[in-house]
Each structure stands twice: as structure tokens, then as C-alpha cells.
mmCIF file of C-alpha atoms in Angstrom:
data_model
loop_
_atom_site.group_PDB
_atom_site.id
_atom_site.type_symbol
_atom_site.label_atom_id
_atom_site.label_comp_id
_atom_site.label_asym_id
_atom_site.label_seq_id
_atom_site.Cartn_x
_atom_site.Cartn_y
_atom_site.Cartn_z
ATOM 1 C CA UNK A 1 0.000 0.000 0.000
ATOM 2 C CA UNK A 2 0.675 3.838 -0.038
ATOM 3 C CA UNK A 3 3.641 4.734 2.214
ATOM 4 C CA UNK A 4 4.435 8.130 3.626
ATOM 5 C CA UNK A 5 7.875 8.399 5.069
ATOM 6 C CA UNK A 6 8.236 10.908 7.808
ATOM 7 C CA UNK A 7 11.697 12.383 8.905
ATOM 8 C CA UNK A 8 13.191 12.574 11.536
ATOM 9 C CA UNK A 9 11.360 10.090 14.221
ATOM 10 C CA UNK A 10 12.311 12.712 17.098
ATOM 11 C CA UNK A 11 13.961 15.710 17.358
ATOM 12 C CA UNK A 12 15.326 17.812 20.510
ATOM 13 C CA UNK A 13 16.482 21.211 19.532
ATOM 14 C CA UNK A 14 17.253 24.321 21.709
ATOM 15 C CA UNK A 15 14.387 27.300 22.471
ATOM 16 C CA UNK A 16 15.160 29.718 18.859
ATOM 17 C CA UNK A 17 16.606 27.799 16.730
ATOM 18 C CA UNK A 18 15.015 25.837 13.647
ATOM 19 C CA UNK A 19 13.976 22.560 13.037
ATOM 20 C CA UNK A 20 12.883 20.797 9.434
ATOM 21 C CA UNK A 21 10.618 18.178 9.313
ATOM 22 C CA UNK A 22 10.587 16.207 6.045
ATOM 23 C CA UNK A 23 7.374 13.907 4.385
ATOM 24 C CA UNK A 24 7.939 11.675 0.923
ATOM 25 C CA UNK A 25 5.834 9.633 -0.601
ATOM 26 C CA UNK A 26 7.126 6.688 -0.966
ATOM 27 C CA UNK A 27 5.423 4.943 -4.167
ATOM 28 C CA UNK A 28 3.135 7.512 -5.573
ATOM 29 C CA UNK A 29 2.779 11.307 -6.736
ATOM 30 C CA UNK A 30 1.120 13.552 -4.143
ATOM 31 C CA UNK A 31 -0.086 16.730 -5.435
ATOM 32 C CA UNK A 32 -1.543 17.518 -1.937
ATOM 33 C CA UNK A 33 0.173 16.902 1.491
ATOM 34 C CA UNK A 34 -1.163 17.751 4.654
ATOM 35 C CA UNK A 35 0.615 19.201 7.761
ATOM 36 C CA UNK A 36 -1.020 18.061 11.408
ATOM 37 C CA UNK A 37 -0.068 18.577 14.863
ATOM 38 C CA UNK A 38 -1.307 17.103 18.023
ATOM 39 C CA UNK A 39 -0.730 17.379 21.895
ATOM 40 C CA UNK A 40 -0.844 15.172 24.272
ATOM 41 C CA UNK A 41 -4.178 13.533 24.917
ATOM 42 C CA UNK A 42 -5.571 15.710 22.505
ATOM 43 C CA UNK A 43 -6.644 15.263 18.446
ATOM 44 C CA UNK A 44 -4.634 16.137 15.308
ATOM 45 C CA UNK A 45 -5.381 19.771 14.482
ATOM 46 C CA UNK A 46 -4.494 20.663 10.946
ATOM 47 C CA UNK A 47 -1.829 23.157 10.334
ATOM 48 C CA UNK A 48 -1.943 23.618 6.670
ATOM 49 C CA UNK A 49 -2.668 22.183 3.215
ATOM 50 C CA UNK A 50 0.350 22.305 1.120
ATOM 51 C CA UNK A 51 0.001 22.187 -2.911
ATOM 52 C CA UNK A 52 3.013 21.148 -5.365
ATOM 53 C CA UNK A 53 4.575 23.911 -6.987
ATOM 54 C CA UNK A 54 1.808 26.924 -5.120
ATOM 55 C CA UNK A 55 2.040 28.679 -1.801
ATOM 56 C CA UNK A 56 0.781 26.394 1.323
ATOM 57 C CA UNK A 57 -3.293 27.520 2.657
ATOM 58 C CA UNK A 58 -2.979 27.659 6.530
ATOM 59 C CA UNK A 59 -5.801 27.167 8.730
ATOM 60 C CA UNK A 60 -7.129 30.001 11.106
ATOM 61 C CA UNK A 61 -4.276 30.564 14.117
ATOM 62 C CA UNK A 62 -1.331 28.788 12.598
ATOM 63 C CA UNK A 63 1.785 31.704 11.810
ATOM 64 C CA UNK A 64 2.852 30.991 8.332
ATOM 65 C CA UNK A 65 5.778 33.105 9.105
ATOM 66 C CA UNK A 66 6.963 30.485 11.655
ATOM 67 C CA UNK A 67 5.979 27.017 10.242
ATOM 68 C CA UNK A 68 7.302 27.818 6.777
ATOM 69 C CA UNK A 69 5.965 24.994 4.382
ATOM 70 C CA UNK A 70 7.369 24.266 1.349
ATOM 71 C CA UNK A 71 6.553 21.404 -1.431
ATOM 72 C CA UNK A 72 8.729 21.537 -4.202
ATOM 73 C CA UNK A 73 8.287 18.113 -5.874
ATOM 74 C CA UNK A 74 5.446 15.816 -6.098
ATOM 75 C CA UNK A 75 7.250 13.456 -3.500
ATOM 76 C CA UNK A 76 8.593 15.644 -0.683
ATOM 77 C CA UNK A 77 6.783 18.271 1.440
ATOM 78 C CA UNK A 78 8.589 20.080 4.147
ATOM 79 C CA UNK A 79 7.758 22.053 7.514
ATOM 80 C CA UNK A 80 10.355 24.187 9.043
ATOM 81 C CA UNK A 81 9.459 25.370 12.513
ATOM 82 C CA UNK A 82 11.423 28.305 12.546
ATOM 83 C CA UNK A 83 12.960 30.009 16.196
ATOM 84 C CA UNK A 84 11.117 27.416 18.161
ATOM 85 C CA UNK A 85 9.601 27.655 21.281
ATOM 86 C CA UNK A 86 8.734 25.138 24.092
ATOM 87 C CA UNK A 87 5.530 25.342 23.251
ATOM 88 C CA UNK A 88 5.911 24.459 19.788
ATOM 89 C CA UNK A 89 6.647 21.266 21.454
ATOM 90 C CA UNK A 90 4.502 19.050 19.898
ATOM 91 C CA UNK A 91 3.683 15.763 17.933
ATOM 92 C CA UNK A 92 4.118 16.912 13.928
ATOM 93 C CA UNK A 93 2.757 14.519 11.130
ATOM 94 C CA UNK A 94 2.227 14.620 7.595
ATOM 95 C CA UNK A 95 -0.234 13.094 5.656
ATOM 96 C CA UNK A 96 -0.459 12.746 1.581
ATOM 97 C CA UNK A 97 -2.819 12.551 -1.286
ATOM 98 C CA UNK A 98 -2.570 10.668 -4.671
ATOM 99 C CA UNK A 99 -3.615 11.463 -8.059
ATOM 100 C CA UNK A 100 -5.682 8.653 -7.784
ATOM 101 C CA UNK A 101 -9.297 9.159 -7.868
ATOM 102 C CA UNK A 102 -10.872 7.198 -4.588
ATOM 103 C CA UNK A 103 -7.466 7.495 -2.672
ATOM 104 C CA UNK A 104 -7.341 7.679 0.901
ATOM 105 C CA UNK A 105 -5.141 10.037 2.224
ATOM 106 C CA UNK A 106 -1.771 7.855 4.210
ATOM 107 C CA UNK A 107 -0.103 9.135 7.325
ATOM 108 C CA UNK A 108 3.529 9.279 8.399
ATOM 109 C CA UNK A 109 4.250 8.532 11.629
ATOM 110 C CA UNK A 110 5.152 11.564 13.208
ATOM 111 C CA UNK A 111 7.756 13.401 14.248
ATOM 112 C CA UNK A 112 8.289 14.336 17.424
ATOM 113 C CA UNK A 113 9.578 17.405 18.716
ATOM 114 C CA UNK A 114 11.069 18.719 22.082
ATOM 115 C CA UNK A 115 11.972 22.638 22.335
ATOM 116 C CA UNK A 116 13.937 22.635 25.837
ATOM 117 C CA UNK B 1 -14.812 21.546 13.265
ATOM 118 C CA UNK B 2 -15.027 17.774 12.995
ATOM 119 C CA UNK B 3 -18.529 16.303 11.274
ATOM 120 C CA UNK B 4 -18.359 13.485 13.208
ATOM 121 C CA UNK B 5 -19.098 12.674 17.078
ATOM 122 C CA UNK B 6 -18.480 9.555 18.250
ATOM 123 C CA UNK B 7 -18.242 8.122 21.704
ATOM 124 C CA UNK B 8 -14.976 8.736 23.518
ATOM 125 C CA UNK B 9 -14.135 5.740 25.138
ATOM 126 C CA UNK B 10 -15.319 1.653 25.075
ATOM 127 C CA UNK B 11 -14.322 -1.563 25.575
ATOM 128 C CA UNK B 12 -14.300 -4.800 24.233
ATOM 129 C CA UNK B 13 -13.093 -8.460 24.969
ATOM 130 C CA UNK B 14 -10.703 -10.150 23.040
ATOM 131 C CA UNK B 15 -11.630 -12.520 20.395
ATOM 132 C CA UNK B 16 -15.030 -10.095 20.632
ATOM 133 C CA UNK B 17 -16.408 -7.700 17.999
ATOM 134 C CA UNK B 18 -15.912 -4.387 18.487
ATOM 135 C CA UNK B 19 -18.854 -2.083 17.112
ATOM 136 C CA UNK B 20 -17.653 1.320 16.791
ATOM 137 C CA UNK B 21 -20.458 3.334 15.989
ATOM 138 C CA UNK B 22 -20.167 7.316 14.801
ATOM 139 C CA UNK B 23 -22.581 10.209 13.575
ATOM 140 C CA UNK B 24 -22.461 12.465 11.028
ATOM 141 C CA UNK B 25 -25.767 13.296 10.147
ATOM 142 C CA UNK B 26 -24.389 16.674 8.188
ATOM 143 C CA UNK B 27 -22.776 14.855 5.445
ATOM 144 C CA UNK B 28 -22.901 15.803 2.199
ATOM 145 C CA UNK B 29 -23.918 13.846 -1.258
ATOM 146 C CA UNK B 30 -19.897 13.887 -2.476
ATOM 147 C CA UNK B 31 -18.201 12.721 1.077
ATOM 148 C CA UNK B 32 -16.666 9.771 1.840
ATOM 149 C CA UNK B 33 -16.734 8.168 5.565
ATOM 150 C CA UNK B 34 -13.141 7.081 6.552
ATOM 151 C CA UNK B 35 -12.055 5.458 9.322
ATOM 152 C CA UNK B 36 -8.165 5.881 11.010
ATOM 153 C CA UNK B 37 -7.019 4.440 13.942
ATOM 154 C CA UNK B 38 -3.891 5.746 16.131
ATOM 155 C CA UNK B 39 -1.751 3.944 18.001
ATOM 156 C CA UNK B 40 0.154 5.616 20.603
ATOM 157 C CA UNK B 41 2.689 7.658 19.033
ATOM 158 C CA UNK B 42 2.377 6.945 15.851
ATOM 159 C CA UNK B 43 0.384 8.642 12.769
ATOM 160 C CA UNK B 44 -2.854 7.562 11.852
ATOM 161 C CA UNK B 45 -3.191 4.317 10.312
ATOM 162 C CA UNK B 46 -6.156 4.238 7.492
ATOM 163 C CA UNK B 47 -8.955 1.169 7.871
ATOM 164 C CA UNK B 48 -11.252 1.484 5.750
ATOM 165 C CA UNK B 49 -13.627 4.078 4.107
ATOM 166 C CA UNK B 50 -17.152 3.847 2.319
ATOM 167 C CA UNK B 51 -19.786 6.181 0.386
ATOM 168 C CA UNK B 52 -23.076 4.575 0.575
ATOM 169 C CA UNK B 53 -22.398 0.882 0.509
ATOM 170 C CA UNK B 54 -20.922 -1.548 3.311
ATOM 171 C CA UNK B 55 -17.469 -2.249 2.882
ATOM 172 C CA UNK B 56 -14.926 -4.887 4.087
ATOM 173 C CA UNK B 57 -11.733 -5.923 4.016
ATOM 174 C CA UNK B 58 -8.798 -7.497 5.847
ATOM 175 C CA UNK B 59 -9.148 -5.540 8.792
ATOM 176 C CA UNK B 60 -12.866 -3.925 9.247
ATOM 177 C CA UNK B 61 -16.331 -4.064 8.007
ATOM 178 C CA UNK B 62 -17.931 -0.151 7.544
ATOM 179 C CA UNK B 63 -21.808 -0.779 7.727
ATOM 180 C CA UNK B 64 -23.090 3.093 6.386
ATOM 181 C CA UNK B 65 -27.108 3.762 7.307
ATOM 182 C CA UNK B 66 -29.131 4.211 4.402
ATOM 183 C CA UNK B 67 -29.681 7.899 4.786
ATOM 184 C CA UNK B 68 -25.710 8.149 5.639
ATOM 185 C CA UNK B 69 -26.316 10.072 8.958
ATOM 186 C CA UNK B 70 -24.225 6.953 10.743
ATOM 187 C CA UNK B 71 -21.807 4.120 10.492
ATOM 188 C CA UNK B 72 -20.270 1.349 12.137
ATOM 189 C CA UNK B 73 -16.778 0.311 11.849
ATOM 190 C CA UNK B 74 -16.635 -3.255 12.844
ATOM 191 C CA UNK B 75 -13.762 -5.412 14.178
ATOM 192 C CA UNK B 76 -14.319 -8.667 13.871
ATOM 193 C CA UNK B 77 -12.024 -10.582 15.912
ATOM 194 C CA UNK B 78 -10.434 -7.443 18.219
ATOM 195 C CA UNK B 79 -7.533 -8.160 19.630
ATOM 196 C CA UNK B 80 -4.983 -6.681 22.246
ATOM 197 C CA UNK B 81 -3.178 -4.876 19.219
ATOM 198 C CA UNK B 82 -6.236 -3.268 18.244
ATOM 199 C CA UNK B 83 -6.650 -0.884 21.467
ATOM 200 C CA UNK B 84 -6.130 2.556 19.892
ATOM 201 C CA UNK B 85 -7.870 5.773 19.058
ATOM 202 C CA UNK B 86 -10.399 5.229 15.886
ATOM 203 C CA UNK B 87 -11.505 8.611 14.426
ATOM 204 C CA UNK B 88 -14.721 8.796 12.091
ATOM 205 C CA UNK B 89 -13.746 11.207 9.719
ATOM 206 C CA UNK B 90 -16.160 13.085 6.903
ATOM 207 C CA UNK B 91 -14.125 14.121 3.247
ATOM 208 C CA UNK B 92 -14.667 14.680 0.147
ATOM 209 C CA UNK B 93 -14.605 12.322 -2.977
ATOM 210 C CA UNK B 94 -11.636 14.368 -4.352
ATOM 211 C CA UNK B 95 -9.117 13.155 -1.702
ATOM 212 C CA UNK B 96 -8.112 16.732 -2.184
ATOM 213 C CA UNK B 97 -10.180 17.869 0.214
ATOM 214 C CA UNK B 98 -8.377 18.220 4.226
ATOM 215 C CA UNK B 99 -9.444 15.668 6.651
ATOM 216 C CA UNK B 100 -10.715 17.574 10.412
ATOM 217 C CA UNK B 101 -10.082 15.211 13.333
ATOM 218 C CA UNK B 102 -12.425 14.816 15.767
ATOM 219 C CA UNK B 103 -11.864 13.566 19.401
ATOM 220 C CA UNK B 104 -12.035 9.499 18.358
ATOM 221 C CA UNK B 105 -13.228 6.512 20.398
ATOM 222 C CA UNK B 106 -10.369 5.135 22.380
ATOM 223 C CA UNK B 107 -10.739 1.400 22.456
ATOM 224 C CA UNK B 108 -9.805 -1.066 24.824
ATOM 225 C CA UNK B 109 -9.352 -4.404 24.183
ATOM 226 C CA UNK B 110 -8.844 -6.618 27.236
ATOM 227 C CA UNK B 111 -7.754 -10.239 27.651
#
């Protein structure tokens, strides 16, 4: 099946400095990927839709100046959580959609990432 | 906000079915019903989805009402592996279209 490949597993980085997350898909074209974050005990809250080759929609709340989203190829998506905070400590995942029509959109598996 | 409500919490015996039921009597005529499950840190894993018709495969049945207002993901056989968080979700046919979470039914399967 599909496969979304999320990178890294875990990150730790220091409070205002910047982290990149990366999402592929693995065995198919994704014009559309989806960014999602979610804290503990709580649901995944989309971030932003992100389009190959046009500017990334954000959803209502979500700084576009500080999670800077950029898909360049049909196959790679990327977030960059730029001069992070602790409380952009959080549980990041990606998820991507196919050309095909009937698809269901596939998940990574996360990233996860500590601001200390 | 989510479509979809769904109870947030049941259990269910090993070897049992599991009947997890969800709402979403606002759908519209071009939306799918999906069904995701989470297991503790890890992304969303997708089950199964449906548009009018009951679906199965290898892991779940999807019973859909006729009107489409509710479902039914079953489990046939549940087993421990199968305690996570399932989430009901509401998109359109497109796949285009952004998938909004709602709170899931956290399952727990006991021996």
C-alpha cells in the first residue's frame, strides 16, 4: 500500500533555533500533502494544506511566518518550525494525497519534537 | 470543526467484535466516511472508508445507514493490538479535500 515516510522520528532542539521536518511519498505522486499537529491527549489539528509547486493555505491561528511549508516536488513536502519555542513542542505529522481518484489520504508517523 | 461525534471511550473483549459506531448526520452527497485508527505515538493508520455501501476488508467491516447520517466500523475478531484511538472522519470524494479530526473513540481491548 501507499507509504508516507516521515523524517526525523524525534527531534530535541534548543528554544530559537530551527527545526525541518521532512514527508515523501514513498510509491506515488502527491499533489496535496497535509501538515497536522497534536498534543498530548488531545486530536490532530491541521496546520496547513500544502500544494506542489503553489504557496501552502494555513488554517485560522497557525503563523505561516513560523511554520514555513514548502513542497517543491510531487514526492517531498517540508515544515520548518522556525525560532522554536517550548511550546511548539509538539507531535508533527504529515499526511499525503494521490492522483488517484478514490485514494485515501496515508499518514507518516510523526515526528516528534522537544523545544527545551 | 469535525462532522463526526463519536463516543470517547469503550471496551471490548478479546476474540469479541468491536462495534464502533459514529454520527455524522451533516454529510454531504460527495463525502466519503473514513475510518483511522492511532496507536500511541504513531500517525494515523487508514482502515477502511465507504460512500453509501458496506465495505470490508482485511481488517474492518464499515456498515453506512441508508440515509448516511451513521456508520459502524466493525472489528471482527479485536484483539490486544487493536486498542487505539479510531476517528470517524467526513471528506470529500476528491481526496483533495483536508481531513478535520475529531476527538475518536479510544478502544480497549482486554484479555
Amino acid at each position: 500500500g501507499a507509504v508516507v515516510s516521515q523524517h526525523p522520528s524525534r527531534v530535541i532542539c534548543k528554544s530559537g533555533t530551527s527545526v525541518k521536518i521532512e514527508c515523501r511519498s514513498l510509491d506515488f505522486q502527491a499533489t496535496t500533502m497535509f501538515w497536522y499537529r497534536q498534543f498530548p491527549k488531545q486530536s490532530l489539528m491541521l496546520m496547513a494544506t500544502s500544494n506542489e509547486g503553489s504557496k501552502a493555505t494555513y488554517e485560522q491561528g497557525v503563523e505561516k511566518d513560523k511554520f514555513l511549508i514548502n513542497h517543491a516536488s510531487l514526492t517531498l513536502s517540508t515544515l520548518t518550525v522556525t525560532s522554536a519555542h517550548p511550546e511548539d513542542s509538539s507531535f508533527y505529522i504529515c499526511s499525503a494525497s494521490g492522483r488517484a481518484w478514490n485514494s485515501p489520504l496515508h499518514f507518516g508517523n510523526g515526528t516528534r519534537l522537544t523545544v527545551t | 470543526d469535525a462532522k463526526t461525534t463519536q463516543p470517547p471511550s469503550m471496551d471490548c473483549a478479546e476474540g469479541r467484535a468491536a462495534n464502533l459506531p459514529c454520527n455524522h448526520s451533516t454529510i454531504s452527497g460527495n463525502e466519503y466516511v473514513y475510518w483511522y485508527r492511532q496507536i500511541h505515538s504513531q500517525g494515523p493508520q487508514y482502515i477502511i472508508h465507504g460512500l453509501k455501501n458496506n465495505e470490508t476488508n482485511e481488517m474492518a467491516s464499515l456498515i453506512i445507514t441508508e440515509d448516511r447520517k451513521s456508520s459502524t466500523l466493525i472489528l471482527p475478531h479485536a484483539t490486544l493490538r487493536d486498542t487505539a484511538v479510531y476517528y470517524c472522519i467526513v471528506g470529500a470524494l476528491d481526496n483533495t479535500d483536508k481531513l478535520i479530526f475529531g476527538t475518536g473513540t479510544r478502544l480497549q481491548v482486554f484479555p
